[in-house]
Structure formats: structure tokens, C-alpha cells
PDB file of C-alpha atoms in Angstrom:
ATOM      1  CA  UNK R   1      85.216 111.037 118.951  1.00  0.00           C
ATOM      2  CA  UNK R   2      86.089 113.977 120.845  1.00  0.00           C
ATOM      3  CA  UNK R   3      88.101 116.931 119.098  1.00  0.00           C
ATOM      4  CA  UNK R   4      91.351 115.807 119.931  1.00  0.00           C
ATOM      5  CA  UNK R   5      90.267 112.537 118.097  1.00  0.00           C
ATOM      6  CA  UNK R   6      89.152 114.336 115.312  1.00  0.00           C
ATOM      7  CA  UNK R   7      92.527 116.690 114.859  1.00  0.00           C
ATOM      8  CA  UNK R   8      94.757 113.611 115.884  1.00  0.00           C
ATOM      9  CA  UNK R   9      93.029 111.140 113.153  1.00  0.00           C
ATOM     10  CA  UNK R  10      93.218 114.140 110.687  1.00  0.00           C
ATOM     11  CA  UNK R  11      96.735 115.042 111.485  1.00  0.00           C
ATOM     12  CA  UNK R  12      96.110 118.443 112.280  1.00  0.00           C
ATOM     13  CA  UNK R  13      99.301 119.486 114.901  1.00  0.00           C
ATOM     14  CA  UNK R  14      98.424 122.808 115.334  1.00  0.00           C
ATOM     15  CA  UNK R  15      94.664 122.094 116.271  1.00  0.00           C
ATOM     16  CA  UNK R  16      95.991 119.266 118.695  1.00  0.00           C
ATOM     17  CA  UNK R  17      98.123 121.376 120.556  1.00  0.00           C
ATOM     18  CA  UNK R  18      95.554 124.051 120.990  1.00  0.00           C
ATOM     19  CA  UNK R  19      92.960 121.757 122.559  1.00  0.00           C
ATOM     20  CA  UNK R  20      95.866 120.273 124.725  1.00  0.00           C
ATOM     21  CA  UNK R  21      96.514 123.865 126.113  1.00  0.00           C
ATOM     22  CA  UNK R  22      92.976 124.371 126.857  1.00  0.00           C
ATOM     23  CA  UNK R  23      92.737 121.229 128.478  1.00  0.00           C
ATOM     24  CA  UNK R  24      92.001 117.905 126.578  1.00  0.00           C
ATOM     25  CA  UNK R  25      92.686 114.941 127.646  1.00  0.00           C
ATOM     26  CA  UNK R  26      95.612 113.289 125.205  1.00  0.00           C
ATOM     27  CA  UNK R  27      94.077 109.839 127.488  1.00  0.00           C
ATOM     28  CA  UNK R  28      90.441 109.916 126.373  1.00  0.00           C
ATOM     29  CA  UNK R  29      89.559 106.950 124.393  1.00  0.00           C
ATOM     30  CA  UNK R  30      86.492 106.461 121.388  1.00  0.00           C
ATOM     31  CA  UNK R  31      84.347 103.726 121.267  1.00  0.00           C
ATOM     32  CA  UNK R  32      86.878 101.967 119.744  1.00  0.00           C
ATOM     33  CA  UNK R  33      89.026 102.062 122.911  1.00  0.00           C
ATOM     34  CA  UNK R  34      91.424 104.457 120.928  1.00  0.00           C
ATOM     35  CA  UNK R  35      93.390 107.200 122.193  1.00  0.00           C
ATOM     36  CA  UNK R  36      94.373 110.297 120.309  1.00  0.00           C
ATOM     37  CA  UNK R  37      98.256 108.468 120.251  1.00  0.00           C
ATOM     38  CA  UNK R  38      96.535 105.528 118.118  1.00  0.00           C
ATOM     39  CA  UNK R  39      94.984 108.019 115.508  1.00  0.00           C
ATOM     40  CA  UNK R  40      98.435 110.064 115.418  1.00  0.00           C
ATOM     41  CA  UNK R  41     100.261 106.785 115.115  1.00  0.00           C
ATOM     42  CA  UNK R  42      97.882 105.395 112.184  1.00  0.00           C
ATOM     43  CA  UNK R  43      97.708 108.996 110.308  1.00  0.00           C
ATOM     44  CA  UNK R  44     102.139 108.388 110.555  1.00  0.00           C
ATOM     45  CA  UNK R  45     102.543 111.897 111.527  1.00  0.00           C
ATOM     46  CA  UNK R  46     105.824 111.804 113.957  1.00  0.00           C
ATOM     47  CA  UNK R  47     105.166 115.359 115.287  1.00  0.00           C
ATOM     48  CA  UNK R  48     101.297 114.775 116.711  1.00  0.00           C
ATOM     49  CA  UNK R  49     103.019 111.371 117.989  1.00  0.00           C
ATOM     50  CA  UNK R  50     105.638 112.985 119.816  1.00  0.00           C
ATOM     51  CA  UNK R  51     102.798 115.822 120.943  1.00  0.00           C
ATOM     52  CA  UNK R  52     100.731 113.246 122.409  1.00  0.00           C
ATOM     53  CA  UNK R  53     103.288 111.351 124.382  1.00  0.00           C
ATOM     54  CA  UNK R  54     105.428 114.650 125.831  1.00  0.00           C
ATOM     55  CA  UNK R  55     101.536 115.096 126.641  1.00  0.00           C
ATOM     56  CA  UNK R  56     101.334 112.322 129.113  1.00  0.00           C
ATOM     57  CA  UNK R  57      99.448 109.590 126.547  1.00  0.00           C
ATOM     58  CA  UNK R  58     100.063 106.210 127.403  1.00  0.00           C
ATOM     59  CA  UNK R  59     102.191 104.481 125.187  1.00  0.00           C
ATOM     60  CA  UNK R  60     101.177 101.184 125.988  1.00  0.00           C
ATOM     61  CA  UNK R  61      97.499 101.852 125.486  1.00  0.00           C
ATOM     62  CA  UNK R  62      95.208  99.089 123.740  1.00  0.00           C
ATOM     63  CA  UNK R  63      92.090  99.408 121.954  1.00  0.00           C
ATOM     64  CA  UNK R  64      89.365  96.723 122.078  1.00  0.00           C
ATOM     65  CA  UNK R  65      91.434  94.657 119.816  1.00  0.00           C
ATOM     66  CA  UNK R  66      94.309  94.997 122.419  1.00  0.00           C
ATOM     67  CA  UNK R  67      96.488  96.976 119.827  1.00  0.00           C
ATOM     68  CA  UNK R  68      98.667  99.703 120.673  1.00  0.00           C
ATOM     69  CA  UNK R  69      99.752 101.904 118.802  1.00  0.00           C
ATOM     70  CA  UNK R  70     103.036 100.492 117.880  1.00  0.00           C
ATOM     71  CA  UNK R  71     101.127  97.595 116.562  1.00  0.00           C
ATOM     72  CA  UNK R  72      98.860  99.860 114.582  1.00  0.00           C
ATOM     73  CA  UNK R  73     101.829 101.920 112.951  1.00  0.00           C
ATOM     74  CA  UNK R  74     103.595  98.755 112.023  1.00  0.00           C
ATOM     75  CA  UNK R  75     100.398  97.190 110.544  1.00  0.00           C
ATOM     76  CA  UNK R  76      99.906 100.224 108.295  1.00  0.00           C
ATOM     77  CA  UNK R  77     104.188 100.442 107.449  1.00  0.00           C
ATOM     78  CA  UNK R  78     104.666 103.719 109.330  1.00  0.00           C
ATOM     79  CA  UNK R  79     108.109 102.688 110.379  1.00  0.00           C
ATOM     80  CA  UNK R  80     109.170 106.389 111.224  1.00  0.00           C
ATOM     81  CA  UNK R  81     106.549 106.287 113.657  1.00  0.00           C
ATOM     82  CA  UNK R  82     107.228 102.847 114.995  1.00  0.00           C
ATOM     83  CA  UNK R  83     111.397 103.758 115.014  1.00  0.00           C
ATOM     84  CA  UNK R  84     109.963 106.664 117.585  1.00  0.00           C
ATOM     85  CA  UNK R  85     107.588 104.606 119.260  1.00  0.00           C
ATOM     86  CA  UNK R  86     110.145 102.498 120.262  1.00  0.00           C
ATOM     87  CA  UNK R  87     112.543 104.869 120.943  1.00  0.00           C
ATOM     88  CA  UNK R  88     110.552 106.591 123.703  1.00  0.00           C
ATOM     89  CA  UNK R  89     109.810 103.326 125.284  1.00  0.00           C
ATOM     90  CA  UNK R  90     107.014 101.267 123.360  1.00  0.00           C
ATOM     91  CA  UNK R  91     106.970  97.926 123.667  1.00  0.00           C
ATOM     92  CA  UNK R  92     108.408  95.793 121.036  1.00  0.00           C
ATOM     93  CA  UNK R  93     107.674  92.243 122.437  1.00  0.00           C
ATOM     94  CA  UNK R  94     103.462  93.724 122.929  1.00  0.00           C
ATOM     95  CA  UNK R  95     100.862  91.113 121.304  1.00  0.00           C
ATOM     96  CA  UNK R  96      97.742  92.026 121.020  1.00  0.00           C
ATOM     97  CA  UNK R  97      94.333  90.464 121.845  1.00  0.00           C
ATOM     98  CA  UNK R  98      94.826  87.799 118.984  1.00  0.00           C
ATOM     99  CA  UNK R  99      98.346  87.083 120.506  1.00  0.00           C
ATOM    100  CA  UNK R 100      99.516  88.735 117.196  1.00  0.00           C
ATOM    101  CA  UNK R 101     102.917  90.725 117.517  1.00  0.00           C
ATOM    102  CA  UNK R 102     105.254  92.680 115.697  1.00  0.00           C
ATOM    103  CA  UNK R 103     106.015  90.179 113.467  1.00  0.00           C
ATOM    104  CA  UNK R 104     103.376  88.864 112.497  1.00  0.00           C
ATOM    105  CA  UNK R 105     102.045  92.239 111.137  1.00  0.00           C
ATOM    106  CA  UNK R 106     105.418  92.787 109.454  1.00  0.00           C
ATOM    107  CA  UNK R 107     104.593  89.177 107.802  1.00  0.00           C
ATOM    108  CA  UNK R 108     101.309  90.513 106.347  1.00  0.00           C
ATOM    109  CA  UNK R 109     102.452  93.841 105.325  1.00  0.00           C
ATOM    110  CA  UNK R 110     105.245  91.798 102.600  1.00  0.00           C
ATOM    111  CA  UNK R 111     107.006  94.784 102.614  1.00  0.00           C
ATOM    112  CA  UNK R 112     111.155  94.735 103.004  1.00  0.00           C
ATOM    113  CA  UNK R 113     111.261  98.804 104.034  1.00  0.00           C
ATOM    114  CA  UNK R 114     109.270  97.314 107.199  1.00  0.00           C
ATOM    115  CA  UNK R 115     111.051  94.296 107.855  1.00  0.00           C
ATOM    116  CA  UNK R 116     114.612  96.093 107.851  1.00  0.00           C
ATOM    117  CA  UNK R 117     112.847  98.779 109.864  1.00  0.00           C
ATOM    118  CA  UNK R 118     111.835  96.331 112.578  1.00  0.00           C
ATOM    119  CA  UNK R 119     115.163  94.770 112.651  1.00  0.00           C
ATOM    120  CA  UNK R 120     117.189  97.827 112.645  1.00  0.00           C
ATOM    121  CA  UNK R 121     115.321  99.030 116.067  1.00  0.00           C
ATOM    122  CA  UNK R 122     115.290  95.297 117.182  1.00  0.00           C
ATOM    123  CA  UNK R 123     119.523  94.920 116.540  1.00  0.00           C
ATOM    124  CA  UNK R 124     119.955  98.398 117.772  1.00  0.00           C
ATOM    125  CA  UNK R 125     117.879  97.680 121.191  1.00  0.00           C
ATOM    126  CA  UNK R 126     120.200  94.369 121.856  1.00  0.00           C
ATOM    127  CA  UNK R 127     123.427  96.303 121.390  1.00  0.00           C
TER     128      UNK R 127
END
């Protein structure tokens, strides 16, 4: 894990923005294949996920298990950060290596908050 990882996993804002200014890279992956976006999405911390998008991190990114990190927020039921996800241009429709998608995370979380989460963005994106 680099730094960025580290303050991204740990939802540490402040420290992520000061190692972005002095020049790490928001697109550097772990051994995992994750970028600092997947740890900001899976720590639910809107802020650091906005950071590391305005910072150029791709949205669309996929670890080894193909998920991105709107897969990984919804798996965990961080809808705030899967309602902003979306909203700056994630992929709803994305499947990941399994050919699991938003759904079928939603299905194992049980959780009604989630499910009216995901349908709220999903009604709201066919309007």
C-alpha cells in the first residue's frame, strides 16, 4: 500500500489531499488491484470520494475481482457513496468478474435502506 492507500483506507481527508499536492498518484493500485477511490469508497467517506475523483481517479476501476468501487460501496451499504458514485458518472449496469451486479449485492446485503437507495438513483437516472 502506498500512503495514499493508507490515508484513503483510513479515511484521513486531510492527509490525502496533502500527498495529492505533493504528487501521488490518486491511480496507483495495491496488490489487490485497488485504487485509493476503492478504499475511500469502502471506508463510506463522501469527501475522500469526491477528492479522489476531482483528482483524476478512474471511476470505473476494477480490482482483481473486477469490482469497482460502486460495487464495493453497495456491497458494504454505503449508499451515500454509491448515490455520488453514480452521480458523477459510475456505472450502474457494471458486473464484476463473477458477472455479479448491483443487484445482486443489494440481494445479499437484505437491507431495505439499500434497496430504496438503488432504486431511487436507478428511477431518477430513467427520468
Amino acid at each position: 500500500l502506498t500512503p495514499l492507500h493508507i490515508a484513503a483506507k483510513n479515511g484521513n481527508y486531510e492527509f490525502a489531499e496533502y500527498l495529492i499536492n505533493k504528487g501521488a498518484k490518486v491511480s496507483s493500485k495495491d496488490n489487490e488491484g485497488r485504487t485509493c477511490l476503492h478504499y475511500a469508497a469502502l471506508c463510506n467517506n463522501i469527501s475522500l470520494t469526491e477528492l479522489m475523483i476531482y483528482q483524476g481517479a478512474d471511476i470505473e476501476a476494477r480490482d482483481t475481482t473486477g469490482q469497482t468501487p460502486l460495487l464495493l460501496a453497495i456491497g458494504r451499504g454505503h449508499t451515500s457513496v454509491f448515490k455520488i458514485l453514480v452521480e458523477l458518472g459510475a456505472d450502474i449496469t457494471a458486473t464484476d468478474f463473477d458477472g455479479r451486479h448491483c443487484i445482486h449485492y443489494i440481494i445479499e446485503q437484505n437491507d431495505i435502506s439499500t434497496i430504496q437507495a438503488v432504486l431511487e438513483v436507478s428511477l431518477l437516472r430513467l427520468a
